[in-house]
Short mmCIF file of C-alpha atoms in Angstrom, two decimals:
data_model
loop_
_atom_site.label_atom_id
_atom_site.label_comp_id
_atom_site.label_asym_id
_atom_site.label_seq_id
_atom_site.Cartn_x
_atom_site.Cartn_y
_atom_site.Cartn_z
CA UNK M 224 150.17 45.26 18.71
CA UNK M 225 153.70 44.53 17.50
CA UNK M 226 154.67 48.14 16.77
CA UNK M 227 156.51 50.28 19.28
CA UNK M 228 153.75 52.89 19.08
CA UNK M 229 150.98 50.45 20.08
CA UNK M 230 153.09 48.97 22.88
CA UNK M 231 153.90 52.41 24.32
CA UNK M 232 150.34 53.67 23.90
CA UNK M 233 148.60 50.76 25.58
CA UNK M 234 151.24 50.50 28.33
CA UNK M 235 150.95 54.19 29.22
CA UNK M 236 147.16 54.15 28.94
CA UNK M 237 146.74 51.03 31.07
CA UNK M 238 149.08 52.40 33.75
CA UNK M 239 147.23 55.72 33.77
CA UNK M 240 143.82 54.05 33.96
CA UNK M 241 144.87 51.75 36.80
CA UNK M 242 146.35 54.69 38.70
CA UNK M 243 143.16 56.69 38.18
CA UNK M 244 140.93 53.82 39.32
CA UNK M 245 143.01 53.27 42.47
CA UNK M 246 142.99 57.00 43.22
CA UNK M 247 139.22 57.32 42.79
CA UNK M 248 138.53 54.21 44.87
CA UNK M 249 140.74 55.46 47.70
CA UNK M 250 139.15 58.89 47.61
CA UNK M 251 135.69 57.34 47.53
CA UNK M 252 136.43 55.11 50.52
CA UNK M 253 137.93 57.97 52.51
CA UNK M 254 134.85 60.06 51.82
CA UNK M 255 132.51 57.26 52.92
CA UNK M 256 134.47 56.26 56.05
CA UNK M 257 132.72 58.80 58.36
CA UNK M 258 129.33 57.81 56.97
CA UNK M 259 130.10 54.16 57.57
CA UNK M 260 131.16 54.83 61.17
CA UNK M 261 127.96 56.79 61.81
CA UNK M 262 125.98 53.94 60.34
CA UNK M 263 127.70 51.49 62.71
CA UNK M 264 126.96 53.68 65.74
CA UNK M 265 123.29 53.86 64.81
CA UNK M 266 123.28 50.13 64.30
CA UNK M 267 124.80 49.51 67.72
CA UNK M 268 122.22 51.78 69.33
CA UNK M 269 119.39 50.00 67.54
CA UNK M 270 120.84 46.65 68.58
CA UNK M 271 120.97 47.70 72.22
CA UNK M 272 117.40 48.97 72.04
CA UNK M 273 116.25 45.76 70.40
CA UNK M 274 117.99 43.63 73.04
CA UNK M 275 116.53 45.72 75.85
CA UNK M 276 113.04 45.28 74.44
CA UNK M 277 113.46 41.54 73.92
CA UNK M 278 115.01 40.98 77.35
CA UNK M 279 112.30 43.04 79.05
CA UNK M 280 109.48 41.06 77.45
CA UNK M 281 111.15 37.69 77.89
CA UNK M 282 112.39 38.54 81.40
CA UNK M 283 108.98 39.66 82.66
CA UNK M 284 107.33 36.48 81.36
CA UNK M 285 110.12 34.27 82.70
CA UNK M 286 110.06 35.83 86.20
CA UNK M 287 106.28 35.38 86.36
CA UNK M 288 106.69 31.72 85.39
CA UNK M 289 109.47 31.33 88.00
CA UNK M 290 107.35 32.75 90.82
CA UNK M 291 104.42 30.60 89.76
CA UNK M 292 106.11 27.29 88.86
CA UNK M 293 109.48 27.61 90.55
CA UNK M 294 111.46 27.23 87.34
CA UNK M 295 112.47 29.30 84.35
CA UNK M 296 111.02 28.54 80.92
CA UNK M 297 113.35 27.59 78.04
CA UNK M 298 114.65 30.49 75.92
CA UNK M 299 112.44 31.33 72.96
CA UNK M 300 113.35 30.80 69.32
CA UNK M 301 112.89 33.86 67.18
CA UNK M 302 112.67 33.34 63.38
CA UNK M 303 114.81 35.53 61.10
CA UNK M 304 111.78 37.20 59.55
CA UNK M 305 110.93 38.69 62.93
CA UNK M 306 114.10 40.78 62.82
CA UNK M 307 115.12 40.72 59.17
CA UNK M 308 118.45 39.09 60.07
CA UNK M 309 119.78 36.53 57.57
CA UNK M 310 120.46 32.90 58.48
CA UNK M 311 118.63 30.33 60.66
CA UNK M 312 116.53 31.02 63.77
CA UNK M 313 118.36 32.00 67.00
CA UNK M 314 117.84 31.15 70.68
CA UNK M 315 117.83 34.05 73.08
CA UNK M 316 120.55 33.45 75.69
CA UNK M 317 119.38 35.16 78.90
CA UNK M 318 120.53 34.63 82.48
CA UNK M 319 118.46 35.49 85.59
CA UNK M 320 119.64 36.65 89.01
CA UNK M 321 117.97 37.59 92.26
CA UNK M 322 118.32 41.08 93.63
CA UNK M 323 121.28 39.98 95.77
CA UNK M 324 123.16 38.66 92.74
CA UNK M 325 122.57 34.93 93.28
CA UNK M 326 122.09 33.14 89.97
CA UNK M 327 118.82 31.48 89.09
CA UNK M 328 120.22 30.18 85.77
CA UNK M 329 122.85 27.49 85.44
CA UNK M 330 126.17 27.75 83.60
CA UNK M 331 126.45 31.49 83.79
CA UNK M 332 129.48 32.84 81.85
CA UNK M 333 132.05 34.72 83.97
CA UNK M 334 131.59 37.97 82.04
CA UNK M 335 127.86 37.89 82.85
CA UNK M 336 128.56 37.38 86.57
CA UNK M 337 131.04 40.24 86.56
CA UNK M 338 128.57 42.55 84.79
CA UNK M 339 125.80 41.68 87.29
CA UNK M 340 128.08 42.28 90.27
CA UNK M 341 129.09 45.67 88.88
CA UNK M 342 125.52 46.69 88.29
CA UNK M 343 123.84 45.53 91.47
CA UNK M 344 121.73 48.36 92.67
CA UNK M 345 122.33 50.47 89.49
CA UNK M 346 119.47 50.95 87.08
CA UNK M 347 119.78 50.63 83.32
CA UNK M 348 122.24 48.85 81.11
CA UNK M 349 125.50 47.59 82.47
CA UNK M 350 127.60 48.47 79.43
CA UNK M 351 127.64 50.67 76.45
CA UNK M 352 125.64 49.46 73.50
CA UNK M 353 127.25 46.81 71.40
CA UNK M 354 129.99 45.70 73.82
CA UNK M 355 130.16 43.33 76.82
CA UNK M 356 126.92 42.29 78.59
CA UNK M 357 123.51 43.88 78.90
CA UNK M 358 121.91 43.80 82.43
CA UNK M 359 118.31 44.95 83.03
CA UNK M 360 116.22 45.04 86.24
CA UNK M 361 112.94 43.09 86.17
CA UNK M 362 110.10 43.29 88.74
CA UNK M 363 108.06 40.12 89.25
CA UNK M 364 104.30 39.89 89.92
CA UNK M 365 105.04 39.59 93.64
CA UNK M 366 107.01 42.82 93.59
CA UNK M 367 110.34 41.02 93.98
CA UNK M 368 113.24 42.44 91.99
CA UNK M 369 115.36 40.38 89.62
CA UNK M 370 118.11 40.97 87.13
CA UNK M 371 118.18 39.56 83.58
CA UNK M 372 121.44 39.63 81.66
CA UNK M 373 122.56 38.69 78.17
CA UNK M 374 125.63 39.13 76.06
CA UNK M 375 124.98 42.08 73.83
CA UNK M 376 126.41 40.14 70.87
CA UNK M 377 124.01 37.17 71.28
CA UNK M 378 120.46 36.61 70.44
CA UNK M 379 118.48 37.02 67.28
CA UNK M 380 118.50 39.84 64.82
CA UNK M 381 120.61 42.82 65.73
CA UNK M 382 121.78 41.02 68.86
CA UNK M 383 124.02 38.52 67.10
CA UNK M 384 124.14 39.48 63.43
CA UNK M 385 126.82 41.85 62.22
CA UNK M 386 125.67 45.25 61.09
CA UNK M 387 124.25 45.08 57.60
CA UNK M 388 126.65 46.04 54.85
CA UNK M 389 126.62 49.75 54.36
CA UNK M 390 125.37 50.37 50.85
CA UNK M 391 128.08 51.88 48.67
CA UNK M 392 126.61 52.38 45.23
CA UNK M 393 128.86 54.40 42.97
CA UNK M 394 127.23 57.78 42.42
CA UNK M 395 126.75 59.08 38.87
CA UNK M 396 129.60 61.54 39.24
CA UNK M 397 131.99 58.63 39.88
CA UNK M 398 131.27 57.10 36.48
CA UNK M 399 131.51 60.52 34.83
CA UNK M 400 134.90 61.04 36.44
CA UNK M 401 136.06 57.62 35.25
CA UNK M 402 134.87 58.34 31.70
CA UNK M 403 136.70 61.66 31.68
CA UNK M 404 139.79 59.88 33.00
CA UNK M 405 139.65 57.30 30.20
CA UNK M 406 139.23 59.90 27.46
CA UNK M 407 141.80 62.39 28.74
CA UNK M 408 144.39 59.74 29.61
CA UNK M 409 143.87 58.07 26.21
CA UNK M 410 144.41 61.36 24.37
CA UNK M 411 147.49 62.23 26.44
CA UNK M 412 149.01 58.75 26.07
CA UNK M 413 148.30 58.76 22.33
CA UNK M 414 150.04 62.09 21.87
CA UNK M 415 152.96 61.05 24.04
CA UNK M 416 153.39 57.73 22.22
CA UNK M 417 153.13 59.46 18.84
CA UNK M 418 155.76 62.00 19.82
CA UNK M 419 158.13 59.34 21.16
CA UNK M 420 157.84 57.13 18.08
CA UNK M 421 157.84 59.90 15.45
CA UNK M 422 161.67 59.94 15.16
CA UNK M 423 161.65 56.16 14.76
CA UNK M 424 159.13 56.41 11.92
CA UNK M 425 161.20 59.09 10.20
CA UNK M 426 164.32 57.00 10.58
CA UNK M 427 162.55 53.94 9.18
CA UNK M 428 161.30 55.92 6.19
CA UNK M 429 164.79 57.24 5.53
CA UNK M 430 166.21 53.73 5.79
CA UNK M 431 163.74 52.49 3.18
CA UNK M 432 164.64 55.38 0.87
CA UNK M 433 168.33 54.55 1.26
CA UNK M 434 167.66 50.88 0.56
CA UNK M 435 165.77 51.87 -2.62
CA UNK M 436 168.86 53.63 -3.93
CA UNK M 437 168.29 57.24 -2.90
CA UNK M 438 171.71 57.87 -1.42
CA UNK M 439 170.93 61.55 -0.81
CA UNK M 440 168.44 60.61 1.91
CA UNK M 441 169.07 62.21 5.29
CA UNK M 442 167.17 62.31 8.59
CA UNK M 443 166.07 65.70 9.88
CA UNK M 444 167.71 65.98 13.31
CA UNK M 445 166.77 68.72 15.76
CA UNK M 446 169.87 70.34 17.18
CA UNK M 447 168.04 71.97 20.09
CA UNK M 448 165.53 70.78 22.64
CA UNK M 449 166.35 67.10 22.37
CA UNK M 450 169.58 65.21 22.84
CA UNK M 451 168.59 61.63 23.52
CA UNK M 452 169.66 58.31 22.00
CA UNK M 453 167.27 58.64 19.07
CA UNK M 454 168.91 61.90 18.01
CA UNK M 455 172.31 60.21 18.26
CA UNK M 456 170.98 57.37 16.11
CA UNK M 457 169.78 59.87 13.51
CA UNK M 458 173.20 61.53 13.41
CA UNK M 459 174.88 58.15 13.01
CA UNK M 460 172.49 57.30 10.17
CA UNK M 461 173.28 60.56 8.39
CA UNK M 462 177.00 59.90 8.71
CA UNK M 463 176.55 56.39 7.33
CA UNK M 464 174.41 57.61 4.42
CA UNK M 465 176.92 60.35 3.60
CA UNK M 466 179.77 57.87 3.62
CA UNK M 467 177.85 55.45 1.39
CA UNK M 468 176.99 58.22 -1.05
CA UNK M 469 180.61 59.28 -1.35
CA UNK M 470 181.82 55.72 -1.88
CA UNK M 471 179.19 54.90 -4.49
CA UNK M 472 179.71 58.18 -6.34
CA UNK M 473 183.45 57.58 -6.36
CA UNK M 474 182.85 54.09 -7.72
CA UNK M 475 180.58 55.40 -10.47
CA UNK M 476 183.02 58.14 -11.39
CA UNK M 477 185.85 55.62 -11.58
CA UNK M 478 183.73 53.43 -13.83
CA UNK M 479 182.98 56.33 -16.17
CA UNK M 480 186.59 57.49 -16.26
CA UNK M 481 187.95 54.04 -17.00
CA UNK M 482 185.36 53.48 -19.72
CA UNK M 483 186.21 56.77 -21.41
CA UNK M 484 189.95 56.15 -21.16
CA UNK M 485 189.59 52.72 -22.75
CA UNK M 486 187.84 54.10 -25.82
CA UNK M 487 190.97 55.86 -27.15
CA UNK M 488 193.41 52.90 -27.03
CA UNK M 489 190.65 50.67 -28.38
CA UNK M 490 190.20 52.95 -31.38
CA UNK M 491 193.98 52.98 -31.99
CA UNK M 492 194.04 49.18 -31.72
CA UNK M 493 191.37 48.90 -34.42
CA UNK M 494 193.39 51.16 -36.73
CA UNK M 495 196.53 49.12 -36.09
CA UNK M 496 194.55 45.94 -36.73
CA UNK M 497 193.46 47.14 -40.18
CA UNK M 498 197.05 48.10 -41.05
CA UNK M 499 198.28 44.69 -39.90
CA UNK M 500 195.58 42.95 -41.97
CA UNK M 501 196.69 44.81 -45.10
CA UNK M 502 200.37 43.90 -44.62
CA UNK M 503 199.90 40.31 -43.42
CA UNK M 504 199.49 37.18 -45.50
CA UNK M 505 196.22 35.32 -45.65
CA UNK M 506 197.47 32.78 -43.11
CA UNK M 507 197.39 35.51 -40.44
CA UNK M 508 193.69 36.28 -41.03
CA UNK M 509 192.22 33.88 -38.38
CA UNK M 510 194.12 35.37 -35.42
CA UNK M 511 193.49 38.87 -36.72
CA UNK M 512 189.79 38.08 -36.97
CA UNK M 513 189.84 36.83 -33.36
CA UNK M 514 191.50 40.07 -32.26
CA UNK M 515 188.79 42.02 -34.06
CA UNK M 516 186.02 40.02 -32.32
CA UNK M 517 187.53 40.59 -28.90
CA UNK M 518 187.89 44.29 -29.66
CA UNK M 519 184.25 44.51 -30.69
CA UNK M 520 183.22 42.71 -27.50
CA UNK M 521 185.33 45.12 -25.46
CA UNK M 522 183.76 48.08 -27.28
CA UNK M 523 180.30 46.69 -26.51
CA UNK M 524 181.23 46.29 -22.85
CA UNK M 525 182.49 49.87 -22.66
CA UNK M 526 179.29 51.14 -24.24
CA UNK M 527 177.17 49.25 -21.75
CA UNK M 528 179.26 50.53 -18.85
CA UNK M 529 178.76 54.10 -19.99
CA UNK M 530 175.03 53.48 -20.39
CA UNK M 531 174.88 52.03 -16.89
CA UNK M 532 176.72 55.01 -15.42
CA UNK M 533 174.31 57.40 -17.12
CA UNK M 534 171.36 55.50 -15.65
CA UNK M 535 172.90 55.68 -12.18
CA UNK M 536 173.16 59.44 -12.50
CA UNK M 537 169.73 59.93 -14.11
CA UNK M 538 171.30 62.56 -16.31
CA UNK M 539 168.38 64.65 -17.53
CA UNK M 540 166.29 61.86 -18.99
CA UNK M 541 163.57 63.24 -21.26
CA UNK M 542 160.21 61.54 -20.87
CA UNK M 543 157.07 61.34 -22.93
CA UNK M 544 154.13 59.03 -23.42
CA UNK M 545 155.26 55.72 -24.92
CA UNK M 546 153.01 53.07 -26.45
CA UNK M 547 154.48 50.00 -24.77
CA UNK M 548 152.55 47.60 -27.02
CA UNK M 549 154.03 49.17 -30.15
CA UNK M 550 157.51 49.23 -28.61
CA UNK M 551 157.29 45.55 -27.64
CA UNK M 552 156.19 44.62 -31.16
CA UNK M 553 159.26 46.35 -32.63
CA UNK M 554 161.64 44.63 -30.21
CA UNK M 555 160.08 41.23 -30.87
CA UNK M 556 160.28 41.69 -34.64
CA UNK M 557 164.00 42.52 -34.52
CA UNK M 558 164.80 39.75 -32.02
CA UNK M 559 162.87 37.14 -34.02
CA UNK M 560 164.79 38.07 -37.18
CA UNK M 561 168.10 37.48 -35.36
CA UNK M 562 166.89 34.32 -33.57
CA UNK M 563 165.90 32.58 -36.79
CA UNK M 564 169.59 32.14 -37.62
CA UNK M 565 169.96 29.79 -34.62
CA UNK M 566 166.65 27.94 -35.16
CA UNK M 567 164.88 29.90 -32.43
CA UNK M 568 161.88 32.21 -32.57
CA UNK M 569 160.25 35.01 -30.58
CA UNK M 570 156.46 35.10 -30.31
CA UNK M 571 154.36 38.08 -29.28
CA UNK M 572 150.69 38.24 -28.44
CA UNK M 573 149.39 41.54 -29.88
CA UNK M 574 147.42 43.75 -27.52
CA UNK M 575 145.83 47.18 -27.49
CA UNK M 576 147.87 50.26 -26.80
CA UNK M 577 149.22 50.55 -23.26
CA UNK M 578 150.70 53.95 -22.53
CA UNK M 579 153.51 54.57 -20.05
CA UNK M 580 155.52 57.70 -19.28
CA UNK M 581 159.23 57.38 -19.95
CA UNK M 582 162.16 57.58 -22.32
CA UNK M 583 161.39 55.47 -25.37
CA UNK M 584 164.98 54.59 -26.20
CA UNK M 585 165.81 53.54 -22.64
CA UNK M 586 162.68 51.42 -22.39
CA UNK M 587 163.43 49.83 -25.76
CA UNK M 588 166.92 48.88 -24.66
CA UNK M 589 165.68 47.53 -21.33
CA UNK M 590 163.12 45.28 -23.01
CA UNK M 591 165.56 44.30 -25.74
CA UNK M 592 168.13 43.15 -23.17
CA UNK M 593 165.62 40.80 -21.56
CA UNK M 594 164.36 39.39 -24.88
CA UNK M 595 167.88 38.88 -26.28
CA UNK M 596 168.95 37.22 -23.04
CA UNK M 597 165.98 34.82 -23.32
CA UNK M 598 166.90 34.04 -26.94
CA UNK M 599 170.44 33.12 -25.89
CA UNK M 600 169.32 30.50 -23.36
CA UNK M 601 166.07 29.11 -24.75
CA UNK M 602 166.33 25.60 -26.18
CA UNK M 603 167.05 25.18 -29.87
CA UNK M 604 163.80 24.84 -31.78
CA UNK M 605 161.76 26.60 -29.08
CA UNK M 606 160.21 30.05 -29.02
CA UNK M 607 160.57 32.90 -26.55
CA UNK M 608 157.12 34.14 -25.55
CA UNK M 609 156.50 37.84 -24.91
CA UNK M 610 153.17 38.97 -23.44
CA UNK M 611 151.89 42.39 -22.38
CA UNK M 612 148.86 43.14 -20.24
CA UNK M 613 147.28 45.78 -18.01
CA UNK M 614 147.06 44.86 -14.29
CA UNK M 615 144.28 45.91 -11.88
CA UNK M 616 146.86 47.98 -10.00
CA UNK M 617 147.23 50.42 -12.94
CA UNK M 618 150.49 48.89 -14.12
CA UNK M 619 151.77 47.55 -17.41
CA UNK M 620 153.07 43.99 -17.04
CA UNK M 621 155.53 42.55 -19.57
CA UNK M 622 156.28 38.82 -19.35
CA UNK M 623 159.24 37.31 -21.21
CA UNK M 624 159.35 33.51 -21.02
CA UNK M 625 162.07 31.19 -22.35
CA UNK M 626 162.52 27.41 -22.30
CA UNK M 627 166.11 27.24 -21.18
CA UNK M 628 167.78 25.67 -18.11
CA UNK M 629 166.58 28.39 -15.73
CA UNK M 630 168.52 29.87 -12.82
CA UNK M 631 169.18 28.43 -9.34
CA UNK M 632 166.57 29.75 -6.92
CA UNK M 633 169.13 31.37 -4.62
CA UNK M 634 170.56 33.38 -7.54
CA UNK M 635 167.34 34.76 -9.02
CA UNK M 636 167.78 38.18 -7.43
CA UNK M 637 171.49 38.32 -8.26
CA UNK M 638 171.17 38.15 -12.04
CA UNK M 639 170.30 41.86 -12.12
CA UNK M 640 173.63 42.82 -10.57
CA UNK M 641 176.36 44.16 -12.87
CA UNK M 642 178.88 41.53 -14.06
CA UNK M 643 177.06 38.74 -12.22
CA UNK M 644 177.26 35.42 -14.05
CA UNK M 645 175.33 32.28 -13.17
CA UNK M 646 177.87 30.13 -15.01
CA UNK M 647 181.06 31.78 -16.17
CA UNK M 648 181.83 29.44 -19.06
CA UNK M 649 178.24 29.42 -20.32
CA UNK M 650 177.93 33.21 -20.31
CA UNK M 651 181.24 33.61 -22.09
CA UNK M 652 180.13 31.18 -24.73
CA UNK M 653 176.79 32.95 -25.18
CA UNK M 654 178.49 36.27 -25.69
CA UNK M 655 176.96 38.02 -22.70
CA UNK M 656 178.76 40.75 -20.79
CA UNK M 657 176.78 40.47 -17.55
CA UNK M 658 175.53 44.06 -17.74
CA UNK M 659 172.39 43.84 -19.89
CA UNK M 660 170.00 42.78 -17.12
CA UNK M 661 171.58 45.32 -14.76
CA UNK M 662 170.78 48.04 -17.32
CA UNK M 663 167.22 46.73 -17.50
CA UNK M 664 166.83 46.84 -13.72
CA UNK M 665 168.20 50.39 -13.47
CA UNK M 666 166.03 51.61 -16.35
CA UNK M 667 162.85 50.11 -14.95
CA UNK M 668 163.61 51.50 -11.48
CA UNK M 669 164.27 54.92 -13.07
CA UNK M 670 160.74 54.77 -14.50
CA UNK M 671 159.16 53.85 -11.15
CA UNK M 672 158.72 50.16 -11.95
CA UNK M 673 160.16 46.83 -10.88
CA UNK M 674 161.64 43.74 -12.50
CA UNK M 675 161.75 40.19 -11.13
CA UNK M 676 162.59 36.70 -12.36
CA UNK M 677 161.22 33.29 -11.47
CA UNK M 678 161.72 29.73 -12.62
CA UNK M 679 158.82 28.08 -14.38
CA UNK M 680 157.51 24.73 -13.08
CA UNK M 681 157.94 22.98 -16.44
CA UNK M 682 161.22 24.53 -17.62
CA UNK M 683 162.75 27.88 -18.35
CA UNK M 684 162.85 31.34 -16.84
CA UNK M 685 160.20 34.08 -16.80
CA UNK M 686 161.11 37.74 -16.32
CA UNK M 687 158.36 40.18 -15.31
CA UNK M 688 158.66 43.93 -15.89
CA UNK M 689 156.12 46.22 -14.23
CA UNK M 690 155.77 49.88 -15.19
CA UNK M 691 153.22 52.46 -13.99
CA UNK M 692 150.61 53.47 -16.54
CA UNK M 693 150.04 57.06 -17.62
CA UNK M 694 147.61 58.72 -15.23
CA UNK M 695 144.62 60.30 -16.98
CA UNK M 696 143.32 62.20 -13.90
#
């Protein structure tokens, strides 16, 4: 739910669904409004008929009791089950009048008096069904005429209860329409969200490629049909990538040119050094020897710079299947022979053949740089441990472990940068140029692998090299 695609998709879909639900509900209510009004009219007519029937029965009995006993009986109580109306039982509120309009009942409401006065001498109901008062003529046993009146909204059942709720069950087609709305709106919103976020995904992929070192990466930008901010962002990215590529290529070219130009004066300096050694007394040998050492170190640095520039350009590297176990054994044997002179050793745990695809010489140099670096910094009397194994992810894993001082945590990723030194004086003393691990990192990346370093809990540094295995499919 944190991606732009999911946010756009669910926002659009929810808005579409809510709009569809509101639309269908409004349309459904508008379609049912006439039916509901007709239902209310029928209900009012039934209520008036019910009240007329109740008043006629009760009025006839009450008038007979009045002529016989001289008083009106109390209003009856009608239980809800007699009418089907919900709630408690109701008292029928009826008011009696003589034919001349004089009231026989006490506490007659004004609207009842007005209705009786308007209807004196007129047969039938005083008002339309459902509104005002209902006035009916009653003839007593003696033949005398009376009027009985009641508010049309009082009394039990339909007389006082509101019309029952008009049933509004959603028809099957309503649910079918809603299902179609969900499916269609989901498909449309998905396609719209996918189209809107597609340029962002392409830009993100290009950014990752650029971060991985592919400076030729560019974003495909449509020149027609779309001119929004995302297109502008793609153009800006392409300009940035082009500028970076030019700067890095210029830097690499400068590095190669300087390295080549230094080779000639260095060769002349070595020739001059030999001539000076022949013509100088023995007392001049120590400074001449120091000059020779510095020249050799400079020659080594130039060679590593040229190797690094070739790796950056990936200049036609030939690849074949390489037995990494055999290669590691050779590197360990040579490194152990050199380490014995400083009371250090290199140990290797033999393993079965692990085949990788790559350039054997480049891989040898990459592994050799890591092992020699470990020999430089491991404690005197200790052994550098080299192990090789096959990982479940179809990778070859080389571990090189030393027992030296390690590297500060914040500088672990920096040791693979060219000319980076953890401690200037220490690296100078150890004879390092600061390029060996950079060559290893470039070589491993060129072969589709990765290299990382970590400090060990007890002491020392461990460097892990991962390379893809040869696919046998």
